[in-house]
Structure formats: structure tokens, C-alpha cells
XYZ file of C-alpha atoms in Angstrom:
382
model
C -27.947 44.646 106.044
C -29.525 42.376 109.240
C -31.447 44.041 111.787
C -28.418 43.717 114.786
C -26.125 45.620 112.187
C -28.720 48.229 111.801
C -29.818 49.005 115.541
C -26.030 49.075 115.851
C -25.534 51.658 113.720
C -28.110 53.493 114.351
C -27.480 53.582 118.282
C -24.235 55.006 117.285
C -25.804 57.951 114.796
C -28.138 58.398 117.963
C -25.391 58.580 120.448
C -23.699 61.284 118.120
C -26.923 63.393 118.442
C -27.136 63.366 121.844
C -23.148 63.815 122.634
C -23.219 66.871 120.139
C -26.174 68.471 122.355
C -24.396 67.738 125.694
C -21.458 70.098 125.707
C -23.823 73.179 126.383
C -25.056 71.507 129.540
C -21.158 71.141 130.477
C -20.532 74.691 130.154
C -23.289 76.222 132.345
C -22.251 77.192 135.856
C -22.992 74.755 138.366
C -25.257 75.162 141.366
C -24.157 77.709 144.040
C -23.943 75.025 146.795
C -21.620 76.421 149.741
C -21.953 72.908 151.372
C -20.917 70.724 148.285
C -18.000 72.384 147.132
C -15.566 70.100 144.268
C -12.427 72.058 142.895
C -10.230 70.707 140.494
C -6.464 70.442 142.001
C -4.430 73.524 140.694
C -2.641 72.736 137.918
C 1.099 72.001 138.906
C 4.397 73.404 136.866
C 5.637 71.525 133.497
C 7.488 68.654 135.441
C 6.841 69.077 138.281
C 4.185 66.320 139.203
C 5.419 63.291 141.080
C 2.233 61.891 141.859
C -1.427 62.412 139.929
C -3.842 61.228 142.766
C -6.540 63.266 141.689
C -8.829 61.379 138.930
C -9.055 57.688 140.587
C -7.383 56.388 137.632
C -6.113 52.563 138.006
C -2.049 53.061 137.127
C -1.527 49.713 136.071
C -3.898 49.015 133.237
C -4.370 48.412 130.519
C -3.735 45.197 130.822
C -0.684 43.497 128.885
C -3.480 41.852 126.826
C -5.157 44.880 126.538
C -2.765 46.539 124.821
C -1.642 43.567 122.482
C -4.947 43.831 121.266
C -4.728 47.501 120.644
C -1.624 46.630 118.558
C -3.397 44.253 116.749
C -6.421 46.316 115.981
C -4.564 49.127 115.084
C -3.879 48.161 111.616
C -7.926 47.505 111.009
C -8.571 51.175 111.616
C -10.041 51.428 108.842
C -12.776 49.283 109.268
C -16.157 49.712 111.031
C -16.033 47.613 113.696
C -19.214 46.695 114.304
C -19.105 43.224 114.791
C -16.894 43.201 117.836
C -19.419 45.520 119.292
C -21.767 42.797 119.428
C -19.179 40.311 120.366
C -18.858 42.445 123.701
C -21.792 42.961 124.042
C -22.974 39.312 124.136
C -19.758 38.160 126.519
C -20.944 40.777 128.660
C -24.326 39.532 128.888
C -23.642 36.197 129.304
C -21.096 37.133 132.418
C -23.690 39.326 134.107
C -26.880 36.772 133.359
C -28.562 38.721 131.326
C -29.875 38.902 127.515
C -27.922 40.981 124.886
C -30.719 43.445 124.556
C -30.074 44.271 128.317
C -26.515 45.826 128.396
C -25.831 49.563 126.531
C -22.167 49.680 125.684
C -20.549 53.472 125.915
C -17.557 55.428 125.337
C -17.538 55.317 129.385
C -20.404 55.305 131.810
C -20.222 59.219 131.967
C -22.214 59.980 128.975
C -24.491 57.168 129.719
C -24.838 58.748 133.084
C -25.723 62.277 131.298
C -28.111 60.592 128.804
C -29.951 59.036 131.313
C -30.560 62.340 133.127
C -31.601 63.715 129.423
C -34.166 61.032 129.486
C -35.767 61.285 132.017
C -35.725 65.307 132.359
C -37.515 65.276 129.099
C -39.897 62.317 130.171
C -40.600 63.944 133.178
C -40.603 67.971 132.716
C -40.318 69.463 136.059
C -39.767 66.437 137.513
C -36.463 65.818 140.508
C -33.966 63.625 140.952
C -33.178 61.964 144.366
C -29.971 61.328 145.315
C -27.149 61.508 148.545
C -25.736 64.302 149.357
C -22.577 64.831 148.460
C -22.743 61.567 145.539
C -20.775 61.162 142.402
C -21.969 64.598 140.569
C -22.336 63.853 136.652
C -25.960 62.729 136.171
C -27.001 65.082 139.106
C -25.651 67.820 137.196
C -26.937 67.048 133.450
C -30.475 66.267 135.626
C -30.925 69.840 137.014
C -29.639 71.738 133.962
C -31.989 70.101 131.984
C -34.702 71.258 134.018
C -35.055 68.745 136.667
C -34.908 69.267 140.551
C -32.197 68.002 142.933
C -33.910 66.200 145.638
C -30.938 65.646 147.930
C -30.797 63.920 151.284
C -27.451 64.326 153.510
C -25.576 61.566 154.322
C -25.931 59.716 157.754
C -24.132 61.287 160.453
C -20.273 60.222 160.880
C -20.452 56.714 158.991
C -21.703 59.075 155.681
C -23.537 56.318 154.310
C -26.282 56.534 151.917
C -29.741 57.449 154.184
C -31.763 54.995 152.540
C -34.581 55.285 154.988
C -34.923 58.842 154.424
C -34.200 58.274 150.516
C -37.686 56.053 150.612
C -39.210 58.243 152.665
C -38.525 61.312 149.767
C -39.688 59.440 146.557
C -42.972 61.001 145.721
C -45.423 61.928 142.505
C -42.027 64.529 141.656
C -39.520 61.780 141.916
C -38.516 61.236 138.308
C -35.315 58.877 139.175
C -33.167 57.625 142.127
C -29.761 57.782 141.476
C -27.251 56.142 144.012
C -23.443 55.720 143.927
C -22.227 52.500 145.010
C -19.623 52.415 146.484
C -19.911 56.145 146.377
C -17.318 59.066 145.215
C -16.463 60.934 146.927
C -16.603 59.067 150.277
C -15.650 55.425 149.264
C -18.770 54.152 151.276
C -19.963 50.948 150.591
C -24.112 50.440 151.152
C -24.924 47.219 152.816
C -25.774 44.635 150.072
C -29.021 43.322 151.851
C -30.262 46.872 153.009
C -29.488 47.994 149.089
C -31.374 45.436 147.385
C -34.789 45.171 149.857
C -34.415 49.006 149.375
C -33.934 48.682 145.313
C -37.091 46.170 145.645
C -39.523 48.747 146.980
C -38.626 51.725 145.612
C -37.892 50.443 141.916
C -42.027 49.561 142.118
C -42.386 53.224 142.156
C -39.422 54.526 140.388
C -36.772 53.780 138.406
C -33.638 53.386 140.370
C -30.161 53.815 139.116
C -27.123 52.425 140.391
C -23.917 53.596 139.383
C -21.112 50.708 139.999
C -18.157 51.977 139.070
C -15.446 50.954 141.935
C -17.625 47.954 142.766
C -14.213 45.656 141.894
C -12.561 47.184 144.749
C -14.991 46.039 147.316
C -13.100 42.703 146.531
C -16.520 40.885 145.597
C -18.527 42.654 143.184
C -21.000 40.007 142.780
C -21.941 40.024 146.731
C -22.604 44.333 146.536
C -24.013 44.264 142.504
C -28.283 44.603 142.090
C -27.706 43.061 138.714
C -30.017 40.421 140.673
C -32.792 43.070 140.997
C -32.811 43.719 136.766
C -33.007 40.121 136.379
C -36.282 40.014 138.410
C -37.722 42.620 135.767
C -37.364 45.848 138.066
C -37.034 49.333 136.821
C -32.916 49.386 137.330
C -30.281 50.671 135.802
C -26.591 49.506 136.737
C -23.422 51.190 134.860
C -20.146 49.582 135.068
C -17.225 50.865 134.155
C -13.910 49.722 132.474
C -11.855 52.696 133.608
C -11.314 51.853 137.135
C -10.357 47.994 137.800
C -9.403 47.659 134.072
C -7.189 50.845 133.627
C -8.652 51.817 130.152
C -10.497 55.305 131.866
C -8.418 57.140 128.693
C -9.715 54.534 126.236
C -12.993 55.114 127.307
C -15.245 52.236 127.605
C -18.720 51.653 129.773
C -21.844 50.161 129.870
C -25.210 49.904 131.717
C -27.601 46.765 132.192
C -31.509 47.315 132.155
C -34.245 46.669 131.021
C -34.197 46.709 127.243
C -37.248 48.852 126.645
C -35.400 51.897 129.301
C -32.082 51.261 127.115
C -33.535 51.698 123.861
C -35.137 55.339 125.364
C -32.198 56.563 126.516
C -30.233 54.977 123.821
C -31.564 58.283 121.817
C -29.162 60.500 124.179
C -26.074 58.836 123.855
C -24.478 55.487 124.196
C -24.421 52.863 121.870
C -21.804 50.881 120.335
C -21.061 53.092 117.280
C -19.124 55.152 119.587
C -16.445 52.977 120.574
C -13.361 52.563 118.387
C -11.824 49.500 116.762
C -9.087 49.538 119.292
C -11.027 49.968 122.819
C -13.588 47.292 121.680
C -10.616 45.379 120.810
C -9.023 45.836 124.039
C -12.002 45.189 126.623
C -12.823 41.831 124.581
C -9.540 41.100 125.220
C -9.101 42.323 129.409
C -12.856 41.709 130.415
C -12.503 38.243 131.688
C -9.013 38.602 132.448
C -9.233 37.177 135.628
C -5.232 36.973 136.627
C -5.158 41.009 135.646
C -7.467 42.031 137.793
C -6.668 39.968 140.613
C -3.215 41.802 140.216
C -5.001 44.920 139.918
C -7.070 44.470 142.623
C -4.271 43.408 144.888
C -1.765 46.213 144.023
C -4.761 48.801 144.667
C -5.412 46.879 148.404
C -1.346 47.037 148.781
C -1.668 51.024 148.301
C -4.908 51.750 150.386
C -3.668 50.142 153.238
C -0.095 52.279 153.038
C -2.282 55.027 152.724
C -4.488 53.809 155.681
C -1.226 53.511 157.899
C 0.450 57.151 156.320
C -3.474 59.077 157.502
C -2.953 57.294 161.088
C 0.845 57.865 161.685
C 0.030 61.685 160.782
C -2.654 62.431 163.023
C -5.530 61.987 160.148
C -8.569 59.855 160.539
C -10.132 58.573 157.510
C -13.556 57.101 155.945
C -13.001 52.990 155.233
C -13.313 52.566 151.659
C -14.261 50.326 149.073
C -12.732 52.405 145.618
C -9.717 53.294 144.781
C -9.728 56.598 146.439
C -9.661 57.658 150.330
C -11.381 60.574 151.800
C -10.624 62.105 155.113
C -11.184 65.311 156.545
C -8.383 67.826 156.438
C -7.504 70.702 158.905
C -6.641 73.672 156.442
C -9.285 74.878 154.163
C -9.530 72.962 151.215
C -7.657 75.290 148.569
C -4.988 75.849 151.084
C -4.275 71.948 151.359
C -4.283 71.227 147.998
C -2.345 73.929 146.180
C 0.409 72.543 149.372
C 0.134 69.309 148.267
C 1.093 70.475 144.545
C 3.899 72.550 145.688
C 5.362 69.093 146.976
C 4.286 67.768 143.491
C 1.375 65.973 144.605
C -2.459 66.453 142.750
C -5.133 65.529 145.173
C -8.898 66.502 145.020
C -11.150 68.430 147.975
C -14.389 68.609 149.224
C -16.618 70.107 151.683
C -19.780 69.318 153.299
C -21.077 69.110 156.544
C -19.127 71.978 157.713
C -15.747 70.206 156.732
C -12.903 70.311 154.263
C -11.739 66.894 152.865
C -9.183 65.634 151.011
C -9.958 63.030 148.586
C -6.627 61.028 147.394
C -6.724 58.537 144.978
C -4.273 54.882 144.869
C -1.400 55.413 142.501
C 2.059 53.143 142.622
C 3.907 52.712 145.770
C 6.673 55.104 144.789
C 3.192 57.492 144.474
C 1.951 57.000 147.678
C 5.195 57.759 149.154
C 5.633 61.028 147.145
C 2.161 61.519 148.892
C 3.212 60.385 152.247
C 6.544 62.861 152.225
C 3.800 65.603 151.058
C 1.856 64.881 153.919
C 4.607 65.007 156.594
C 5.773 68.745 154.792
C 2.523 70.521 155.269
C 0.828 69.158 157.980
């Protein structure tokens, strides 16, 4: 058996360990943070959906070669499929610049996310994480109830950007890890490229900086807002991508994060890894990860629906935060429950938030027949 077999394998035994331990984290109840509240929509009646705008999923992938290739593996089932592991993972570090030892392929960013915050909560017992406030919530979460601190900082006043002046100002001898979310969920916010990389090059020579880039595709050039650039100059950062946003394979489950390979290998022991991924999805994002004319249509039918929705917010009264996801958030003028279990009764799922003594909605792209079912919604209740 060579070596690359091996490590494979055994980064996928490793990933089992730490995905078995999770779960308990998953169950505990979650911070009692009156300012940051997150609800899941209310579930809807058998049939009765019309539009599910409340998960950010991408409704037009996979990709028609994505799922040829599914067909195709489907039959090989039965095999390990090791090799096309590495096959990704080399085409992926090839397109990002990097060597093959730098990228961590997942089932999803999420758990890599989560085994991150394992990491370094271990690493670093009573250490804190320093994020925005609100940011995407996953490693945040796994990060406190493992025993680390939430350092949070607000977001700046009416753009909601990330603070990163006050973020450098926070990292001290406590600050374990910075985790930003860029563009970030739930806002949609974009972080200036130039202001996010001179940060990244400060603050990485003090701490390691993470930088989750899931939506980056929909800021319509993902190399100008990536810090890729800042791992290739040897800093402590982390960047996860994502295949379940711009690629439409979020229930195939497929991720990965770019570092350097000494931090990968460490958290590598909490989950991750490419014995985790099935014949078919490996199979699938070989086949859709340079498929340029996909996600150009992707891209453009996801613009097409953001801009309805733009137009829809304005005609009904509604301003709204410009975003560069897949998702819009604006604030809402109903409490939050109120607005969304509406919103279902029209057969419409959204998600809300609130912070800064606000309730927002947070509505995700679908189809255009969805964003109408949304727009009639919208005209009902408001």
C-alpha cells in the first residue's frame, strides 16, 4: 500500500472519530443570546410549500455533468474510491495555486468548520474565538461548547460590515482563532478585498485566521475577494470553499479548506478527509469543478433572481442590505416569528434574525416562478 493511499485512508478513519464525537456538541442548547436570535422557518403542511427560500441552496445544480457522472459512478459503488479523492484533490490544488498537501477535502465545509473549532479548543483550553457579530454560526458554536470563549464584536453601524479595526484591536494572549465570514451569512456583506487581506497580513502573524468562503462565486469574481494569496505567502490561514452553493451539490455534500499542511494534518484528526466522501459526489465535483459554462449559468440565473428580489423589497416599501450570496437580508416590520409563520401560510419558507434591536428576514434565490411565489407572499402580509 503507498504512503498517499494510506494518509488517505487514514484521514477518513480519523474523520469518522471526530464526526462520531460531534453530535453531542449539536444537541446542547445554544447560548441564551436575546440579540442573536436564528429560528428555523416553521415547518409548512404536506404540500403545501411553493417556495423553499430558507437554506441558500443553489436550485439549479447539480450540474448536467454532475449528474452524468453520478450515473456513471453509481454502478462502482462498490469500490473504495480512493483514487478519485486524490484526483480532486490535486485539480483543486493546481486551480487554487497551491500544493496537494494544502487543500482538506470534506463531506461539506460544515464539519470542517466544527473540527477546526475542536482543534483549536483543545489546543488552546480556555482559550476564545473572535468573530462578527451576528456571522455564519457553526464553528462559533462547536468553539464555545467545547470550552472556548466567544469574543464577539458587533457589526459596523448601518453598512453591517465586518469591524475589522475593532477585530485587530480584540486579538490578544486569549485569542485562540479569528474566524470571519466572507461574504457573510446572514447579511450578504462583502469585506473590501484590500482592507481583508492587509488585515489577514497582520493579524495571521499573531493568530491563525480563518476565512470561510462559501458564497464567494456570487460576488461575480471570486479570485478578486479570495486570501488564497495570503496561504500562499506561508500565513497562518485557513480558507473553506464550498461546493453546495455555486455548484448545487449542498445535498451531496462536498467541501474543502486550503492551509497550511502542518494546520490540516491537526485538524485532520477531527474530521475531514477524503474517506468521507462517496464514489458518486467525488465523481460528480471532478466532473462540475471546472465547469466553467455551468456556473456562469448558475451565476447568472442567481444575479437574474437577486435583482427581482431587489426590485419586489423596493416596490413594497422594504429596504435591503446589497449582497454578494445567494441570499438577501432586510429588516422586517413584524416580529420575526410573526413574519415568517405568514410567509408559510402563503407557502413560502424564509429564515429570521435579530440583532441590533431589529427583526430580519433573510430570503434566499430560488427559480423565478419562486421568487414570485415570494413576491405574491410579500404583497399578502405586508
Amino acid at each position: 500500500m503507498s504512503l498517499n493511499r494510506r494518509e488517505w485512508l487514514r484521514s477518513g478513519l480519523l474523520a469518522g472519530v471526530g464526526l462520531a464525537a460531534a453530535p453531542a456538541a449539536y444537541c446542547e442548547p445554544w447560548l441564551d443570546k436575546p440579540e442573536w436570535t436564528t429560528a428555523l422557518p416553521p415547518t409548512a403542511p404536506k404540500g403545501a410549500l411553493k417556495a423553499r427560500l430558507s437554506a441558500n441552496e443553489n436550485p439549479y445544480g447539480p450540474s448536467p455533468k454532475a449528474i452524468k457522472a453520478i450515473n456513471e459512478a453509481a454502478s462502482e459503488g462498490f469500490l473504495y474510491p480512493f483514487q478519485y479523492g486524490m484526483q480532486l484533490q490535486k485539480m483543486i490544488a493546481e486551480e487554487e495555486g497551491v500544493s496537494p498537501e494544502q487543500i482538506l477535502l470534506s463531506a461539506g465545509s460544515g464539519a470542517l468548520l466544527h473540527a477546526t473549532a475542536l482543534e483549536f479548543a483543545h489546543k488552546n483550553p480556555g482559550g476564545s474565538v473572535l468573530s462578527a457579530d451576528p456571522t455564519y454560526e457553526q464553528l462559533v458554536r462547536a468553539a464555545v461548547m467545547h470550552g472556548m470563549a466567544w469574543d464577539k464584536v458587533p457589526l459596523t453601524s448601518g453598512t453591517y460590515d465586518h469591524n475589522l479595526e475593532e477585530m485587530e484591536k480584540r486579538v490578544n494572549d486569549k485569542t485562540s482563532l479569528v474566524y470571519l465570514c466572507n461574504p457573510n451569512n446572514p447579511t450578504g456583506v462583502t469585506i473590501n478585498p484590500e482592507s481583508l487581506r492587509a488585515f489577514v497580513d497582520r493579524v495571521s502573524a499573531k493568530k491563525p485566521v480563518f476565512v470561510d468562503e462559501a458564497y464567494i462565486h456570487y460576488t461575480g469574481d471570486p479570485k478578486k475577494y479570495t486570501v488564497i494569496e495570503n496561504i500562499k505567502k506561508g500565513q497562518n490561514v485557513m480558507v473553506a470553499k464550498t461546493f453546495s452553493k455555486i455548484y448545487g451539490m449542498a445535498g451531496l455534500r462536498m467541501g474543502y479548506m486550503v492551509g497550511q499542511p502542518e494546520t490540516l494534518k491537526a485538524i485532520s484528526k477531527w474530521g475531514g478527509g477524503a474517506g468521507n466522501l462517496s464514489m458518486t459526489t467525488l465523481r460528480a465535483a471532478l466532473a462540475c469543478y471546472k465547469d466553467e459554462e455551468f456556473i456562469k449559468y448558475s451565476l447568472g440565473k442567481g444575479l437574474e433572481a437577486r435583482e427581482f428580489l431587489y426590485a419586489t423589497l423596493k416596490q413594497n416599501g422594504y429596504t435591503y442590505l446589497p449582497s454578494g450570496t445567494n441570499f438577501v437580508l432586510f429588516p422586517i416590520r413584524m416580529k420575526g416569528d410573526d413574519f415568517t409563520k405568514k410567509m408559510m401560510d402563503n407557502g413560502v419558507s424564509v429564515r429570521q434574525w435579530k440583532f441590533d434591536g431589529q427583526f430580519w428576514c433573510r430570503v434566499s434565490l430560488g427559480t423565478m416562478e419562486q421568487m414570485k411565489y415570494f413576491a405574491d407572499a410579500l404583497k399578502v402580509i405586508s
